[in-house]
Structures are given as structure tokens and as C-alpha cells.
Amino acid sequence: MKTEKEKELNRKMVLDYAGEKSKEKEREEFDINREFVHCGDFELMLVKNNSLMFKLTNSIVKLYVLSNKIAKIEMFKYPKKDYSDGEKDKFFKKICEKEFKASLAIYKKQWNNFKFGVEEAKDKIFIDTGMINIEINKRPFNIRYLHDKMIINEDFESKGMGSFGQGVCAYKKLDNSEHFYGFGEKTGGLDKRQWETIQWNTDNPEEHNDETKSLYCSIPFFIGLRNKKAYGIYFDNTHKTYFNMGKDDSDYYYYFAADKGELVYYFIYGPSMKEVIEGYTEITGRMKMPPMWSLGYQQCRWSYCPENQVLELAKTFREKDIPCDTIYLDIDYMDGFRVFTWDKERFPNHKDMINQLHDMGFKLVTIIDPGVKVDEKYKVYNEGTENNYFLKDHNGNIFSGKVWPMDSVFPDFSNNKVRTWWGNLNAELIKQGVDGIWNDMNEPSLFDTKSGTLPKDLVHNSDDRTMFHEEFHNLYGMIEDKATFNGIKNAFPDKRVFLLSRSGFAGLQRYSALWTGDNQSLWEHIKLSIPMNCNLGLSGISFIGNDIGGFGGNCTSELLIRWTQLGTFIPMFRNHSAIGTINQEPWAFDKQTEDICRKYIKFRYELLPYLYNLFYDSVKHGEPVLRPLIYEFQEDNEVVNINDEFMFGENVLIAPILEKGCTERKVYLPQGNWINYYTMEQHKGKATINVSAPLEIIPVFVKEGSIIPKYKTASSTSTIDKNILLLDIIPNMNSKAEYNYYEDDGKSFNYEKGEYNITKISLEENRNKYKLEVKKIYKGYEKSFDKLYVNIINSVQPQKIKFMCKDSEISDIAFTYTNNTISFNIETKNDFCIEIQK
Ligand code: MIG
């Protein structure tokens, strides 16, 4: 931490610089072709704890070995071109003493000292972590990562790391076999080879197409798959960054670069994609368990108001027997778009309305925008101005720009005092009965500037130094979410927080769910959501959703059906539409549409235990809930770029219908034996099949050897009977089907203190029998299911079923056998074993 005096000094320096800069006509824009300066040749090396420091002719490079598969690189160019040797030495010393550099995206800032081997030869330096080898070439200085003598990743020969103007850049060699994934919220196909992007949070509702370079959420992280081995690179630079994965002329290299700041990146080896994401989320953090209610169906529209319309909506769901947990209030609930206020005419009894919603089993989420209306009679504005909470330009004037409330000012979330204030304001809403917060417009978005956002040279007074908006821009939304999360968590420590954010950066998963902004009711947009969601999942963000039915434009009955079917398997299932468009609630069209939507929303509630368990994997290991096929089948060349299918967890393959009028499609099934979940038809994998998909069907395939836990459906998560667990088991002759079933109270943080259960469920099949075992392998939560309804699908006719439990005698179990499925019920709280004689 810096002293006040140091902070002041830093502030002066930054402001002087800003003054100088503003005189220049234009700030330097990104141009990678501007004179590139390579980091230089090796001069000397110093090894200290877990880091190696290299003095080079043009810069200093620090390499940390953080674990046997994670390394971190920092490159600092010499502040001046014509540095003398003495000056270089001084700078080298200074850098050597520098702390671990970490942006606000970083969760893990302290690493244990990891022991590794170093050997210096004439031209090279060899580092051995036990898992990977890092080979450094001295002249020119470049880095190569290997595993088992195979190159995983390497700097591009002559270029490698370097700088250009104020920017920094790393060129990497592009291998023929290489494919790329991740990059956060992006349009285009799944595989990002021969593609380029810009990480700069942008609200651009008009253009979501293959050419779009930036959207609301930026994550400068990607996964490379080279010779089927996966590695990840997280570029920890919050400025505007550029990734060119061999677009244009280059078949030989790819690069990532930044306008400003330093070249700091983490290298994470797999070899599986799963291990890469585990490493990436060790660095940037993992999510907390979401409240169970947030996984139910959610209904939104811009805007449900006044309050009796909100209550009508809620009643309609119950009357029509369509399950729903959450209703949203968009901007019109506020008094003239003043955040943290209520419109007294439209919502005169909002507390009463909230109580009624709660009584009917609904939760309420309200929207919050970061812009605060300039209005001297408005408390939030006055508090903010009095305390210096709003962003200023370098002359010290508060910046104002137009958003919904017209002239508005913007909280400086980089500052702890501002975050606390904002957090408390949000906690107030929760005290009034609101259940979750929806953070919109937090790129931040502006109506009246050419760039659509805050000027790059606004000044942030962050906790330890002064910085320009250009450095904080990409963090703005996420740090607003952090403020909101912490404010609510402090006020309600026992309650899980639900936040939904439009903007985000690496690490967003720690605080909030993300929806992908203003899509439109277009078939192209349902289509592009598949690779977009898959790549978001591969960027550490599991809790994602798209506006079901499309936000802008008018939805059609067919599109709503297809999108609702798809939504069943999307981590966050929210239907949302814009003001001025036709209604798109499940009943907005005809009876057939309503019936099909009901059927799938009910199915979503049945699948909740399975979905909830996927979230638990995300909490534990950072695993995505929704994943591309390549994540599960890394060895299969056929799935490197599948854009119209995805995995819902490990064993469930979804092949949605993404085209108008389409009622059948081709589906590629990877290795394994698969079951059509509706017809129970069997298919051999590593093949493309034709499947029929009339309007009421979204094709779903489950792999043999799977166990899917389900609930009986209910009108909302508040009325689900958690005592009953349904098990759909699809046996596999060749290997045991195994599943660890996680359960907790679904609403508090007690699971972090160990209040949860894990039940191991397994089914083994051999020639004579099936053997089902159910055993609690961890017990910390007093409640648990006590009735099991078991379906063994695609099985043979059984002779006898025997139940065995430690404290009771062996008994026979009654069963039925229809459609090749054995069904029976068990009622017990104890561990047990069942033998089914064929
Ligand atoms: O300028 O609050 O993406 O979901 O309904 C538009 C109104 C502002 C954009 C969000 C959208 C929301 C809308 N908002």
C-alpha cells in the first residue's frame, strides 16, 4: 500500500501527463506495424524464490514459475530508448524488487514458492517444473514451452515479445494443427483460428454479427489446442487489447497486443481443456453457488409496469401452470430513471407488491444503471458530489454525459469508498424485499459521445494510484458488480447473492452472472448464441444466458418455441424483450406455442438437480456448465469447430433447431453409445445421424453410462419436493456408471462451512445382473432426499430385484418393466445396494 504522500505525488504526475497529452491533437492509436522493438538479447539473469529475472538489451523480463504447469511472464521496456548501462542496471534493480503485478481481475495474488530446476547453457536456459519444460533462447530472447519434448507453445522466432509506440505485443508461432477458443463474449464460430478481435467493452445493440469486434464483456484469455494438447494464455492487461489469431497474411504466427500498459501474461498448461480452465479460474477466481431460485425460469420485459401488471403477470404464470421463479423490473420502475428510487405513481405500494410476489413463490430482480441523474434534489446525486464519488476529467470537473436520466454522472468504482457507498445503496433495495440486482449499461454506455462510452482520459482515483479511464474501462462493469456483491453480502451474510451483469471482464464469475445483451429476434442470433455461449464457458464464465426469444425486433411463435427449447439447457433461462416489440411470454402466441413452452419449462425444473450439480463443478473447479463438444472429446478431430451442438454437462448432448421451418437435422455424435432421450433409440457414436425434430422436439442425446438426477417438476423452486430424487440411469456394459450427487440448502453460504452432502450413485452391469449402489460419501447437511424413483433405461427384463441395507434384512422390491425401462421406488435415508437379476 502506498502512503498518502506517495499517492498524491502519483496523482500529480498523472495529471501533468494528462495535461500534456490533451494538448496533442490526437492520442496515438493502435498500429501494430509501427516500429516494433523486440525485447532484446540476454545480458544477465537473477533467480529469486519462484522468479527469474532477465536483463535484456531493450527490456527486463520476469518469469515466475507458479506451479508445475503455470508460468507468468512480465516484460518491462526501458522507459527511455537511449538508456545508459548504468541507468539500465538501476532499472533492473527496481524491477527485481517490484511486487507481483496483478490487475484487479486477479484473484490469486499470493503463490507458494514452487521449486523448479534451472540450468544455464551457452545459448539457452532450461527450466524444469516437473511437468513442463521452459526453454529460453538467449539471443534473441524468446520462450518456448514443452511437455514430453513436444512443443506446446513458443514465441515467433524473430519477433517474440516486444513493444511498439506505447503498446506491447507478443508474437507466437502458429502451428498447423492449432485451434483457438475462449476470448469471452464473441460472435463468429467456435474455433477462432484466422480470426481477430478487440477486447474493449462496447454497447453496440445494432451489430451482433461475425464482423463485430467488441461486445459488452471482454476477456483477454484464450485456449490454444495444438496437437490435441491444450494450453491457455491469460493476458493480464486491462487496456484495450487486440488478438490476431493468424487472420490476414500470417499462417506463421498469431499475436496479442495492447495499446498501453505492460506485457503480462500467464501461461497455463493442460493438457486437457478442463485443466486449463481449472488453472485459469485458480488465477481469476471461481463463482459461488447461485441461489437455486435463479436457475428456474425467469421472465423479463422492458417494462412490466405498473405494479398491478407485474402481479397480473405472476398470476398468469400460476393460472396457466407454467413454472416461473423470477420476474424483472426494467428501468420504468424508477422515478425518472433515478437509480435507487421508485416511481410513486406506477409503484405506489411496491413493498406490498413484493410481498404478494413472494407469497406466490416469485423473486423480484430490479435493474440498476451506473449513471446517476444530475439533479440537486436527488439524494444519490448529492451524496456522490459531496463526497467526490463521481468521475472527473483532468481539470477536476465532474464529467457528465447523457443516458436514460439524461445528464448523468458516473461513480468511480475503482475507489473503495465509492464501492462501499454503492454497495450499501444496493443493499437498501434488498432490504426492501428485492431479491437480486440486474446491472445494465455498465460498459459504461453513453448516448451522446461518438465512442458510446466515457472519454479515455477521465481520471480514476483507484485505491492505490491514479489511472485513466482507458485502463479502467474494461473493469468498470465488473467492479460495479463487485461493489454490489460485497454490499449485499455484508448486509445479508447468510443469503446467496444473485447479480446479473451486462458488462464484464476476466474474473466476473466471482460476482455475477452475465447475459449477452441486446440480441434480436432473428434466427441468425439464436444460431450465433451457441458458439458464443461455448466460448464464454471456456473463458471461466458459467452462469450465462441470452435473451430467450430475442430482445429487439418481433419474435414469432416458431422462434419462441425453438428458443425456449434451447433455453431449457442454458445456464440462465430468461425470456426478455424490448419496449415496442410484440409480447413474447410463453402464452403470447397460440395454444400450441404455449403448450410446447410449458412442456420445456417444466422439463427445466425436472433437470434442476443435474444443473445444480454442474454449477457445483463450476464452484469447485471452474468447469463450464455449457460446453462445446471439443471440451469433452478433445481427441476427436471432427469436433474442433462444431457450432450447432453443445454439451450440457459431461453426458448430455443438445442439438437445437436453429433454422426457420426446419424439422429434422444432422447430428454428429462423438465416441460412445448414445440414447435419444425421447425415443430411447440407440446410436453408435463417431457418426453423423439424421434426427427428426418436429416443432415439439429439441434433439437431446445422453451417453451410455450416465446418471441424471431429476426432481418432480413444480411451479417454482420454492415448492419443489426435495425429498424425492428421480434417477434416470443409462447403463453401460463396459464401464460403471458413476455420479456424485451434491445437495445443500440452495440459498445460504453454509455449504462453505461444510453443510452439504455428496451421495455416490453407481450402477454396474455384467452378464447376470445390474448392481446399484447409493452411498453418502460426505454428510454435512441434515436434510437429504429419502425417496428415490429409479429408471434404468435401455435395460433388459429383470427377474428379481433385491434390496440390501446395513441395518435391515434383504428384501424384494416391486418393479415395472415397460419400454425397455426398469422402474422401482426406494424409501430410505440410509446407504443401500440393489441387485437386479437379469
Ligand atoms: O438502452 O433498460 O440490454 O436488456 O431492457 C437500453 C432497458 C437499456 C439495455 C439492456 C436491455 C434493457 C434496456 N437496456
Coordinates of C-alpha atoms and ligand atoms in Angstrom, one line a residue, residues 203 205 216 300-303 330-332 334 337 367 369 403-404 438 440-441 443 445 447 502 515-519 547 551 574 576-579, ligand 1:
D203 CA -22.6 -1.4 -26.2
P205 CA -27.0 -3.2 -30.0
Y216 CA -20.2 -5.8 -23.7
C300 CA -38.4 -10.2 -18.1
R301 CA -39.6 -7.4 -20.4
W302 CA -38.9 -3.7 -20.9
S303 CA -41.0 -3.0 -18.9
D330 CA -36.7 -2.8 -16.1
I331 CA -35.9 1.0 -15.9
D332 CA -39.5 2.2 -15.7
M334 CA -37.7 4.2 -11.1
F337 CA -34.7 6.8 -14.2
I367 CA -32.4 -3.1 -12.9
D369 CA -27.7 1.6 -14.3
V403 CA -28.0 8.2 -20.6
W404 CA -31.7 7.3 -19.7
W438 CA -29.5 -6.5 -12.7
D440 CA -27.2 -2.8 -17.1
M441 CA -25.4 -0.2 -19.2
E443 CA -19.7 -0.8 -20.2
S445 CA -22.7 3.0 -22.2
F447 CA -25.8 8.1 -25.7
R502 CA -24.1 -6.9 -19.0
W515 CA -26.3 -12.1 -20.2
T516 CA -25.2 -11.4 -23.7
G517 CA -27.0 -8.1 -24.1
D518 CA -29.3 -6.9 -26.9
N519 CA -29.7 -9.7 -29.4
D547 CA -32.4 -13.1 -24.1
F551 CA -34.6 -8.8 -27.3
R574 CA -34.5 -15.7 -19.1
H576 CA -36.6 -10.8 -22.3
S577 CA -37.8 -8.4 -25.0
A578 CA -37.5 -4.7 -25.8
I579 CA -40.1 -1.9 -25.4
Ligands
MIG1 O1 -30.6 1.5 -23.7 O2 -33.2 -0.9 -19.7 O3 -29.5 -4.6 -22.7 O4 -31.9 -5.6 -21.5 O5 -34.1 -3.9 -21.4 C1 -31.2 0.2 -23.4 C2 -33.6 -1.0 -21.0 C3 -31.1 -0.1 -22.0 C4 -30.4 -2.3 -22.4 C5 -30.4 -3.8 -21.9 C6 -31.8 -4.3 -22.0 C7 -32.8 -3.4 -21.2 C8 -32.7 -2.0 -21.8 N1 -31.3 -1.5 -21.7

